[in-house]
Amino acid sequence: MGTMETNSVSRVSTSGERRADVIVEAAGRLFFGAGFAQVSMDDLARELGMSKKTIYRHFPDKRSLLATVLDRQFAAVERTLEAATEDAQGQPFDVRVQRFLIAAGSELGRIGAAQLATGRGGDAMLRQFVEQRTDTVVYRRLDELFREGHRQGLLPAPPELLSEITRGALERLLMSELPRDLDWTAADLLRATVDTVLYGAIRPTGQGIGDEQSRAVIPTAHDDDQEVGP
């Protein structure tokens, strides 16, 4: 009898977990497609073909549902960044930074993190949640990458400054209309942003736009101590 009762509880628990997963998946599609503020629990119930009462049995309110959606999304972002970091191991430092930032920008753009962090949804607690998760999952890794480059003498500028510049550029780009205005993809603009941060915006005199040597070499701390001859 005891075994039958345990099995019964297990089946109920598994069924409930699966239903919660279905709700979270559908909510993610709707929230990221139309925007959190534009989707009601009635919309979600119609999408799922179930009653709101069933949804509320698993999630007490819309905010708790979005928090669960975002938590799963940030877990996926973290896995993507870990994979990008592993794939770039052994590559030159600038390649590692590029791959990390492009992966981060793509993932944050996919889930609309910048819009959520700056007010979409109108919920201060959710904005704080997104900011904290973005900082933990993305920016702390970026900070450590810049510190590593500085320790190796590849980045003479303070790593804290580079982190702030890159954070601002990434977040602004995710909110920008430039991809549409310039007819570039967001990934292309992010690559240009990374190149500008790492190599600078001004080419050496006499170097054409089409030249293959279009990037300046990253200076080292040792290079800064050398005097430039006439």
Short mmCIF file of N, CA and C in Angstrom, two decimals, residues 28-199:
data_model
loop_
_atom_site.label_atom_id
_atom_site.label_comp_id
_atom_site.label_asym_id
_atom_site.label_seq_id
_atom_site.Cartn_x
_atom_site.Cartn_y
_atom_site.Cartn_z
N GLY A 28 7.02 32.23 -22.37
CA GLY A 28 8.23 32.78 -22.97
C GLY A 28 8.01 33.22 -24.40
N ARG A 29 7.34 32.38 -25.19
CA ARG A 29 7.06 32.74 -26.58
C ARG A 29 6.24 34.02 -26.67
N LEU A 30 5.22 34.12 -25.85
CA LEU A 30 4.35 35.30 -25.90
C LEU A 30 5.04 36.54 -25.34
N PHE A 31 5.68 36.41 -24.19
CA PHE A 31 6.33 37.56 -23.56
C PHE A 31 7.41 38.15 -24.45
N PHE A 32 8.24 37.29 -25.05
CA PHE A 32 9.34 37.79 -25.86
C PHE A 32 8.89 38.16 -27.27
N GLY A 33 7.74 37.65 -27.68
CA GLY A 33 7.23 37.99 -29.00
C GLY A 33 6.51 39.32 -29.01
N ALA A 34 5.50 39.46 -28.15
CA ALA A 34 4.68 40.68 -28.12
C ALA A 34 5.13 41.67 -27.06
N GLY A 35 5.88 41.21 -26.07
CA GLY A 35 6.27 42.08 -24.96
C GLY A 35 5.46 41.74 -23.73
N PHE A 36 6.13 41.73 -22.60
CA PHE A 36 5.49 41.32 -21.35
C PHE A 36 4.23 42.13 -21.05
N ALA A 37 4.30 43.46 -21.23
CA ALA A 37 3.17 44.32 -20.89
C ALA A 37 1.97 44.10 -21.80
N GLN A 38 2.21 43.57 -22.99
CA GLN A 38 1.13 43.40 -23.96
C GLN A 38 0.41 42.07 -23.84
N VAL A 39 0.93 41.18 -23.02
CA VAL A 39 0.36 39.84 -22.90
C VAL A 39 -0.35 39.70 -21.55
N SER A 40 -1.62 39.34 -21.59
CA SER A 40 -2.37 39.13 -20.37
C SER A 40 -2.43 37.65 -20.03
N MET A 41 -2.86 37.35 -18.84
CA MET A 41 -3.02 35.96 -18.46
C MET A 41 -4.16 35.32 -19.26
N ASP A 42 -5.14 36.12 -19.69
CA ASP A 42 -6.18 35.61 -20.58
C ASP A 42 -5.58 35.17 -21.91
N ASP A 43 -4.64 36.00 -22.44
CA ASP A 43 -3.97 35.63 -23.69
C ASP A 43 -3.24 34.31 -23.54
N LEU A 44 -2.55 34.17 -22.43
CA LEU A 44 -1.79 32.96 -22.19
C LEU A 44 -2.71 31.75 -22.05
N ALA A 45 -3.83 31.92 -21.36
CA ALA A 45 -4.79 30.82 -21.20
C ALA A 45 -5.34 30.38 -22.55
N ARG A 46 -5.64 31.35 -23.42
CA ARG A 46 -6.13 31.00 -24.76
C ARG A 46 -5.06 30.27 -25.55
N GLU A 47 -3.81 30.74 -25.45
CA GLU A 47 -2.71 30.10 -26.16
C GLU A 47 -2.54 28.65 -25.73
N LEU A 48 -2.71 28.42 -24.46
CA LEU A 48 -2.50 27.08 -23.90
C LEU A 48 -3.74 26.20 -23.98
N GLY A 49 -4.91 26.81 -24.17
CA GLY A 49 -6.14 26.04 -24.17
C GLY A 49 -6.49 25.51 -22.80
N MET A 50 -6.16 26.29 -21.77
CA MET A 50 -6.49 25.89 -20.40
C MET A 50 -7.04 27.10 -19.65
N SER A 51 -7.59 26.87 -18.51
CA SER A 51 -8.18 27.95 -17.72
C SER A 51 -7.10 28.73 -16.98
N LYS A 52 -7.41 30.00 -16.66
CA LYS A 52 -6.49 30.79 -15.85
C LYS A 52 -6.32 30.16 -14.47
N LYS A 53 -7.35 29.51 -13.98
CA LYS A 53 -7.27 28.87 -12.67
C LYS A 53 -6.16 27.82 -12.66
N THR A 54 -6.02 27.10 -13.77
CA THR A 54 -4.96 26.09 -13.86
C THR A 54 -3.58 26.75 -13.84
N ILE A 55 -3.46 27.86 -14.57
CA ILE A 55 -2.17 28.58 -14.59
C ILE A 55 -1.84 29.10 -13.19
N TYR A 56 -2.84 29.69 -12.52
CA TYR A 56 -2.60 30.26 -11.19
C TYR A 56 -2.30 29.18 -10.15
N ARG A 57 -2.66 27.95 -10.45
CA ARG A 57 -2.33 26.87 -9.54
C ARG A 57 -0.81 26.65 -9.49
N HIS A 58 -0.14 26.98 -10.59
CA HIS A 58 1.31 26.81 -10.66
C HIS A 58 2.07 28.12 -10.43
N PHE A 59 1.46 29.24 -10.83
CA PHE A 59 2.11 30.56 -10.70
C PHE A 59 1.08 31.54 -10.16
N PRO A 60 1.33 32.09 -8.98
CA PRO A 60 0.32 32.93 -8.33
C PRO A 60 -0.01 34.21 -9.06
N ASP A 61 0.93 34.71 -9.89
CA ASP A 61 0.66 35.94 -10.62
C ASP A 61 1.56 36.01 -11.85
N LYS A 62 1.31 37.01 -12.67
CA LYS A 62 2.05 37.17 -13.92
C LYS A 62 3.52 37.45 -13.67
N ARG A 63 3.82 38.20 -12.64
CA ARG A 63 5.21 38.55 -12.34
C ARG A 63 6.02 37.32 -11.96
N SER A 64 5.45 36.45 -11.15
CA SER A 64 6.17 35.24 -10.76
C SER A 64 6.40 34.33 -11.96
N LEU A 65 5.46 34.34 -12.90
CA LEU A 65 5.62 33.55 -14.12
C LEU A 65 6.76 34.11 -14.96
N LEU A 66 6.80 35.42 -15.12
CA LEU A 66 7.88 36.02 -15.90
C LEU A 66 9.23 35.78 -15.23
N ALA A 67 9.27 35.84 -13.91
CA ALA A 67 10.52 35.59 -13.20
C ALA A 67 11.03 34.19 -13.49
N THR A 68 10.12 33.22 -13.55
CA THR A 68 10.51 31.84 -13.86
C THR A 68 11.00 31.74 -15.30
N VAL A 69 10.29 32.41 -16.21
CA VAL A 69 10.70 32.43 -17.62
C VAL A 69 12.10 33.01 -17.75
N LEU A 70 12.33 34.14 -17.11
CA LEU A 70 13.63 34.80 -17.20
C LEU A 70 14.73 33.97 -16.56
N ASP A 71 14.42 33.32 -15.46
CA ASP A 71 15.44 32.50 -14.80
C ASP A 71 15.90 31.39 -15.74
N ARG A 72 14.98 30.78 -16.44
CA ARG A 72 15.34 29.73 -17.39
C ARG A 72 16.10 30.31 -18.58
N GLN A 73 15.68 31.49 -19.02
CA GLN A 73 16.35 32.11 -20.16
C GLN A 73 17.79 32.48 -19.81
N PHE A 74 18.01 33.02 -18.61
CA PHE A 74 19.36 33.38 -18.21
C PHE A 74 20.22 32.14 -17.99
N ALA A 75 19.61 31.04 -17.58
CA ALA A 75 20.37 29.79 -17.49
C ALA A 75 20.84 29.36 -18.87
N ALA A 76 19.99 29.57 -19.89
CA ALA A 76 20.39 29.26 -21.27
C ALA A 76 21.48 30.20 -21.74
N VAL A 77 21.37 31.48 -21.38
CA VAL A 77 22.42 32.46 -21.73
C VAL A 77 23.75 32.03 -21.13
N GLU A 78 23.71 31.62 -19.87
CA GLU A 78 24.93 31.20 -19.19
C GLU A 78 25.57 30.00 -19.88
N ARG A 79 24.76 29.05 -20.30
CA ARG A 79 25.30 27.89 -21.01
C ARG A 79 25.93 28.30 -22.34
N THR A 80 25.30 29.23 -23.03
CA THR A 80 25.83 29.70 -24.31
C THR A 80 27.17 30.39 -24.12
N LEU A 81 27.28 31.24 -23.10
CA LEU A 81 28.52 31.96 -22.85
C LEU A 81 29.63 31.01 -22.41
N GLU A 82 29.28 30.02 -21.61
CA GLU A 82 30.28 29.03 -21.21
C GLU A 82 30.81 28.27 -22.43
N ALA A 83 29.90 27.94 -23.34
CA ALA A 83 30.32 27.23 -24.56
C ALA A 83 31.20 28.12 -25.43
N ALA A 84 30.82 29.41 -25.55
CA ALA A 84 31.62 30.34 -26.36
C ALA A 84 33.00 30.52 -25.76
N THR A 85 33.08 30.58 -24.44
CA THR A 85 34.37 30.73 -23.76
C THR A 85 35.24 29.50 -23.97
N GLU A 86 34.65 28.33 -23.86
CA GLU A 86 35.40 27.09 -24.06
C GLU A 86 35.90 26.97 -25.50
N ASP A 87 35.03 27.34 -26.46
CA ASP A 87 35.41 27.24 -27.88
C ASP A 87 36.56 28.17 -28.23
N ALA A 88 36.65 29.30 -27.50
CA ALA A 88 37.69 30.30 -27.81
C ALA A 88 38.98 30.06 -27.04
N GLN A 89 39.03 29.05 -26.19
CA GLN A 89 40.25 28.78 -25.44
C GLN A 89 41.42 28.53 -26.39
N GLY A 90 42.56 29.16 -26.08
CA GLY A 90 43.73 29.01 -26.93
C GLY A 90 43.81 30.00 -28.06
N GLN A 91 42.72 30.76 -28.29
CA GLN A 91 42.71 31.78 -29.33
C GLN A 91 43.35 33.07 -28.80
N PRO A 92 43.78 33.98 -29.70
CA PRO A 92 44.30 35.27 -29.24
C PRO A 92 43.28 36.00 -28.39
N PHE A 93 43.78 36.87 -27.52
CA PHE A 93 42.91 37.55 -26.56
C PHE A 93 41.78 38.31 -27.24
N ASP A 94 42.10 39.03 -28.33
CA ASP A 94 41.07 39.82 -28.99
C ASP A 94 39.96 38.94 -29.57
N VAL A 95 40.31 37.77 -30.06
CA VAL A 95 39.31 36.84 -30.59
C VAL A 95 38.41 36.35 -29.47
N ARG A 96 39.00 36.07 -28.32
CA ARG A 96 38.21 35.62 -27.17
C ARG A 96 37.21 36.69 -26.74
N VAL A 97 37.64 37.95 -26.71
CA VAL A 97 36.73 39.03 -26.34
C VAL A 97 35.62 39.17 -27.37
N GLN A 98 35.99 39.15 -28.64
CA GLN A 98 34.99 39.27 -29.69
C GLN A 98 33.92 38.19 -29.57
N ARG A 99 34.36 36.95 -29.47
CA ARG A 99 33.40 35.84 -29.43
C ARG A 99 32.50 35.91 -28.20
N PHE A 100 33.09 36.31 -27.08
CA PHE A 100 32.28 36.42 -25.86
C PHE A 100 31.22 37.50 -26.02
N LEU A 101 31.62 38.69 -26.49
CA LEU A 101 30.68 39.79 -26.58
C LEU A 101 29.61 39.56 -27.65
N ILE A 102 29.98 38.96 -28.74
CA ILE A 102 28.99 38.67 -29.78
C ILE A 102 27.98 37.66 -29.26
N ALA A 103 28.45 36.63 -28.56
CA ALA A 103 27.53 35.67 -27.97
C ALA A 103 26.64 36.33 -26.92
N ALA A 104 27.24 37.19 -26.09
CA ALA A 104 26.45 37.86 -25.05
C ALA A 104 25.42 38.79 -25.66
N GLY A 105 25.82 39.57 -26.66
CA GLY A 105 24.88 40.49 -27.30
C GLY A 105 23.75 39.77 -27.97
N SER A 106 24.05 38.67 -28.64
CA SER A 106 23.01 37.89 -29.32
C SER A 106 22.01 37.33 -28.31
N GLU A 107 22.52 36.79 -27.22
CA GLU A 107 21.64 36.19 -26.22
C GLU A 107 20.80 37.24 -25.49
N LEU A 108 21.43 38.35 -25.10
CA LEU A 108 20.68 39.39 -24.40
C LEU A 108 19.65 40.02 -25.33
N GLY A 109 19.99 40.17 -26.59
CA GLY A 109 19.03 40.69 -27.56
C GLY A 109 17.86 39.75 -27.75
N ARG A 110 18.14 38.46 -27.75
CA ARG A 110 17.09 37.47 -27.95
C ARG A 110 16.04 37.52 -26.86
N ILE A 111 16.44 37.74 -25.63
CA ILE A 111 15.47 37.75 -24.53
C ILE A 111 15.00 39.16 -24.17
N GLY A 112 15.49 40.17 -24.89
CA GLY A 112 15.05 41.54 -24.62
C GLY A 112 15.48 42.05 -23.26
N ALA A 113 16.68 41.68 -22.82
CA ALA A 113 17.13 42.05 -21.47
C ALA A 113 17.24 43.56 -21.31
N ALA A 114 17.72 44.25 -22.34
CA ALA A 114 17.89 45.70 -22.21
C ALA A 114 16.55 46.39 -22.03
N GLN A 115 15.53 45.97 -22.79
CA GLN A 115 14.21 46.56 -22.66
C GLN A 115 13.60 46.30 -21.30
N LEU A 116 13.77 45.08 -20.81
CA LEU A 116 13.24 44.74 -19.49
C LEU A 116 13.94 45.53 -18.39
N ALA A 117 15.26 45.68 -18.52
CA ALA A 117 16.02 46.38 -17.48
C ALA A 117 15.75 47.87 -17.46
N THR A 118 15.26 48.42 -18.56
CA THR A 118 15.02 49.86 -18.61
C THR A 118 13.54 50.21 -18.56
N GLY A 119 12.70 49.21 -18.26
CA GLY A 119 11.32 49.59 -17.98
C GLY A 119 10.22 48.83 -18.65
N ARG A 120 10.49 47.96 -19.65
CA ARG A 120 9.39 47.27 -20.28
C ARG A 120 8.75 46.34 -19.26
N GLY A 121 7.47 46.52 -19.06
CA GLY A 121 6.77 45.72 -18.05
C GLY A 121 6.43 46.54 -16.82
N GLY A 122 7.15 47.65 -16.60
CA GLY A 122 6.80 48.57 -15.54
C GLY A 122 6.89 48.01 -14.14
N ASP A 123 7.76 47.08 -13.90
CA ASP A 123 7.87 46.45 -12.59
C ASP A 123 9.29 46.61 -12.08
N ALA A 124 9.46 47.36 -10.99
CA ALA A 124 10.80 47.65 -10.47
C ALA A 124 11.51 46.39 -10.01
N MET A 125 10.77 45.45 -9.41
CA MET A 125 11.39 44.23 -8.92
C MET A 125 11.92 43.38 -10.08
N LEU A 126 11.16 43.34 -11.17
CA LEU A 126 11.61 42.59 -12.33
C LEU A 126 12.81 43.25 -12.98
N ARG A 127 12.81 44.58 -13.04
CA ARG A 127 13.97 45.29 -13.60
C ARG A 127 15.22 44.98 -12.78
N GLN A 128 15.06 44.98 -11.46
CA GLN A 128 16.20 44.68 -10.60
C GLN A 128 16.67 43.24 -10.81
N PHE A 129 15.72 42.33 -10.99
CA PHE A 129 16.06 40.93 -11.24
C PHE A 129 16.89 40.80 -12.52
N VAL A 130 16.44 41.46 -13.59
CA VAL A 130 17.14 41.38 -14.87
C VAL A 130 18.53 42.00 -14.75
N GLU A 131 18.62 43.14 -14.09
CA GLU A 131 19.93 43.79 -13.92
C GLU A 131 20.90 42.90 -13.15
N GLN A 132 20.42 42.29 -12.08
CA GLN A 132 21.29 41.43 -11.27
C GLN A 132 21.74 40.20 -12.03
N ARG A 133 20.81 39.57 -12.76
CA ARG A 133 21.17 38.38 -13.51
C ARG A 133 22.12 38.71 -14.67
N THR A 134 21.89 39.85 -15.33
CA THR A 134 22.79 40.26 -16.41
C THR A 134 24.18 40.52 -15.87
N ASP A 135 24.25 41.16 -14.71
CA ASP A 135 25.54 41.44 -14.11
C ASP A 135 26.27 40.15 -13.75
N THR A 136 25.54 39.20 -13.15
CA THR A 136 26.16 37.95 -12.72
C THR A 136 26.57 37.08 -13.91
N VAL A 137 25.68 36.93 -14.86
CA VAL A 137 25.90 35.99 -15.96
C VAL A 137 26.85 36.55 -17.02
N VAL A 138 26.73 37.87 -17.30
CA VAL A 138 27.49 38.45 -18.42
C VAL A 138 28.65 39.31 -17.95
N TYR A 139 28.35 40.35 -17.18
CA TYR A 139 29.35 41.38 -16.95
C TYR A 139 30.46 40.96 -16.00
N ARG A 140 30.19 40.10 -15.06
CA ARG A 140 31.28 39.63 -14.20
C ARG A 140 32.28 38.80 -14.99
N ARG A 141 31.78 38.03 -15.94
CA ARG A 141 32.69 37.28 -16.82
C ARG A 141 33.51 38.24 -17.70
N LEU A 142 32.85 39.28 -18.21
CA LEU A 142 33.54 40.26 -19.03
C LEU A 142 34.61 40.99 -18.22
N ASP A 143 34.28 41.36 -16.99
CA ASP A 143 35.24 42.04 -16.12
C ASP A 143 36.49 41.18 -15.93
N GLU A 144 36.29 39.91 -15.67
CA GLU A 144 37.43 39.02 -15.45
C GLU A 144 38.26 38.86 -16.72
N LEU A 145 37.60 38.84 -17.87
CA LEU A 145 38.32 38.72 -19.13
C LEU A 145 39.21 39.94 -19.35
N PHE A 146 38.69 41.13 -19.09
CA PHE A 146 39.51 42.34 -19.23
C PHE A 146 40.63 42.38 -18.20
N ARG A 147 40.36 41.93 -16.98
CA ARG A 147 41.42 41.89 -15.97
C ARG A 147 42.53 40.94 -16.39
N GLU A 148 42.15 39.83 -16.98
CA GLU A 148 43.14 38.87 -17.47
C GLU A 148 44.00 39.50 -18.56
N GLY A 149 43.37 40.21 -19.49
CA GLY A 149 44.13 40.88 -20.54
C GLY A 149 45.07 41.93 -20.00
N HIS A 150 44.65 42.63 -18.96
CA HIS A 150 45.49 43.64 -18.34
C HIS A 150 46.67 42.99 -17.63
N ARG A 151 46.43 41.86 -16.95
CA ARG A 151 47.52 41.17 -16.27
C ARG A 151 48.57 40.66 -17.26
N GLN A 152 48.12 40.31 -18.45
CA GLN A 152 49.04 39.81 -19.47
C GLN A 152 49.75 40.94 -20.23
N GLY A 153 49.43 42.18 -19.89
CA GLY A 153 50.06 43.31 -20.56
C GLY A 153 49.46 43.63 -21.91
N LEU A 154 48.27 43.08 -22.22
CA LEU A 154 47.64 43.31 -23.51
C LEU A 154 46.76 44.55 -23.52
N LEU A 155 46.35 45.00 -22.34
CA LEU A 155 45.44 46.14 -22.24
C LEU A 155 46.03 47.16 -21.26
N PRO A 156 46.69 48.19 -21.76
CA PRO A 156 47.26 49.18 -20.86
C PRO A 156 46.21 50.04 -20.17
N ALA A 157 45.02 50.17 -20.78
CA ALA A 157 43.96 50.95 -20.14
C ALA A 157 43.41 50.18 -18.95
N PRO A 158 42.92 50.88 -17.93
CA PRO A 158 42.36 50.18 -16.78
C PRO A 158 41.22 49.26 -17.20
N PRO A 159 41.21 48.02 -16.76
CA PRO A 159 40.14 47.10 -17.16
C PRO A 159 38.76 47.58 -16.74
N GLU A 160 38.70 48.32 -15.61
CA GLU A 160 37.41 48.84 -15.16
C GLU A 160 36.83 49.83 -16.18
N LEU A 161 37.71 50.64 -16.79
CA LEU A 161 37.26 51.60 -17.80
C LEU A 161 36.75 50.87 -19.04
N LEU A 162 37.49 49.86 -19.49
CA LEU A 162 37.06 49.10 -20.66
C LEU A 162 35.73 48.39 -20.39
N SER A 163 35.55 47.90 -19.18
CA SER A 163 34.29 47.24 -18.83
C SER A 163 33.13 48.21 -18.92
N GLU A 164 33.31 49.42 -18.36
CA GLU A 164 32.23 50.40 -18.38
C GLU A 164 31.89 50.83 -19.81
N ILE A 165 32.91 51.05 -20.62
CA ILE A 165 32.69 51.45 -22.02
C ILE A 165 31.93 50.36 -22.76
N THR A 166 32.36 49.13 -22.57
CA THR A 166 31.76 48.02 -23.31
C THR A 166 30.34 47.76 -22.83
N ARG A 167 30.10 47.84 -21.54
CA ARG A 167 28.75 47.67 -21.02
C ARG A 167 27.81 48.70 -21.64
N GLY A 168 28.25 49.97 -21.60
CA GLY A 168 27.41 51.03 -22.14
C GLY A 168 27.12 50.84 -23.62
N ALA A 169 28.16 50.46 -24.37
CA ALA A 169 27.98 50.26 -25.81
C ALA A 169 27.04 49.10 -26.10
N LEU A 170 27.21 48.01 -25.37
CA LEU A 170 26.38 46.84 -25.59
C LEU A 170 24.92 47.13 -25.27
N GLU A 171 24.66 47.74 -24.12
CA GLU A 171 23.28 48.01 -23.72
C GLU A 171 22.63 49.04 -24.65
N ARG A 172 23.40 50.05 -25.04
CA ARG A 172 22.85 51.06 -25.96
C ARG A 172 22.54 50.45 -27.32
N LEU A 173 23.43 49.59 -27.78
CA LEU A 173 23.23 48.96 -29.09
C LEU A 173 21.99 48.08 -29.10
N LEU A 174 21.72 47.38 -27.99
CA LEU A 174 20.56 46.51 -27.93
C LEU A 174 19.25 47.31 -27.96
N MET A 175 19.32 48.60 -27.58
CA MET A 175 18.14 49.46 -27.60
C MET A 175 18.07 50.34 -28.84
N SER A 176 19.11 50.29 -29.67
CA SER A 176 19.28 51.27 -30.75
C SER A 176 18.48 50.90 -32.00
N GLU A 177 18.22 51.94 -32.80
CA GLU A 177 17.60 51.76 -34.11
C GLU A 177 18.66 51.69 -35.21
N LEU A 178 19.94 51.68 -34.83
CA LEU A 178 21.01 51.69 -35.83
C LEU A 178 20.96 50.50 -36.79
N PRO A 179 20.68 49.29 -36.32
CA PRO A 179 20.62 48.18 -37.29
C PRO A 179 19.67 48.49 -38.44
N ARG A 180 18.54 49.08 -38.13
CA ARG A 180 17.58 49.43 -39.18
C ARG A 180 18.07 50.62 -40.00
N ASP A 181 18.57 51.66 -39.31
CA ASP A 181 18.98 52.88 -40.01
C ASP A 181 20.15 52.63 -40.95
N LEU A 182 21.12 51.81 -40.52
CA LEU A 182 22.31 51.56 -41.32
C LEU A 182 22.19 50.34 -42.21
N ASP A 183 21.09 49.62 -42.05
CA ASP A 183 20.87 48.37 -42.79
C ASP A 183 21.99 47.38 -42.52
N TRP A 184 22.39 47.31 -41.27
CA TRP A 184 23.36 46.32 -40.79
C TRP A 184 22.63 45.35 -39.87
N THR A 185 23.17 44.17 -39.75
CA THR A 185 22.62 43.28 -38.74
C THR A 185 23.16 43.71 -37.37
N ALA A 186 22.44 43.34 -36.32
CA ALA A 186 22.91 43.67 -34.97
C ALA A 186 24.26 43.03 -34.70
N ALA A 187 24.46 41.82 -35.24
CA ALA A 187 25.74 41.14 -35.04
C ALA A 187 26.89 41.91 -35.70
N ASP A 188 26.65 42.48 -36.90
CA ASP A 188 27.68 43.27 -37.57
C ASP A 188 28.01 44.52 -36.77
N LEU A 189 26.99 45.17 -36.24
CA LEU A 189 27.22 46.38 -35.44
C LEU A 189 27.97 46.04 -34.16
N LEU A 190 27.66 44.91 -33.58
CA LEU A 190 28.36 44.52 -32.36
C LEU A 190 29.82 44.22 -32.65
N ARG A 191 30.10 43.58 -33.78
CA ARG A 191 31.50 43.34 -34.15
C ARG A 191 32.24 44.66 -34.33
N ALA A 192 31.60 45.64 -34.98
CA ALA A 192 32.23 46.94 -35.17
C ALA A 192 32.47 47.63 -33.83
N THR A 193 31.53 47.46 -32.91
CA THR A 193 31.68 48.05 -31.58
C THR A 193 32.87 47.42 -30.85
N VAL A 194 32.95 46.10 -30.91
CA VAL A 194 34.06 45.40 -30.25
C VAL A 194 35.38 45.83 -30.86
N ASP A 195 35.44 45.93 -32.20
CA ASP A 195 36.68 46.35 -32.86
C ASP A 195 37.08 47.75 -32.41
N THR A 196 36.10 48.65 -32.28
CA THR A 196 36.39 50.03 -31.88
C THR A 196 36.93 50.08 -30.46
N VAL A 197 36.34 49.28 -29.57
CA VAL A 197 36.81 49.26 -28.18
C VAL A 197 38.22 48.70 -28.11
N LEU A 198 38.49 47.62 -28.85
CA LEU A 198 39.78 46.95 -28.75
C LEU A 198 40.88 47.66 -29.53
N TYR A 199 40.56 48.18 -30.72
CA TYR A 199 41.60 48.67 -31.61
C TYR A 199 41.57 50.18 -31.83
#
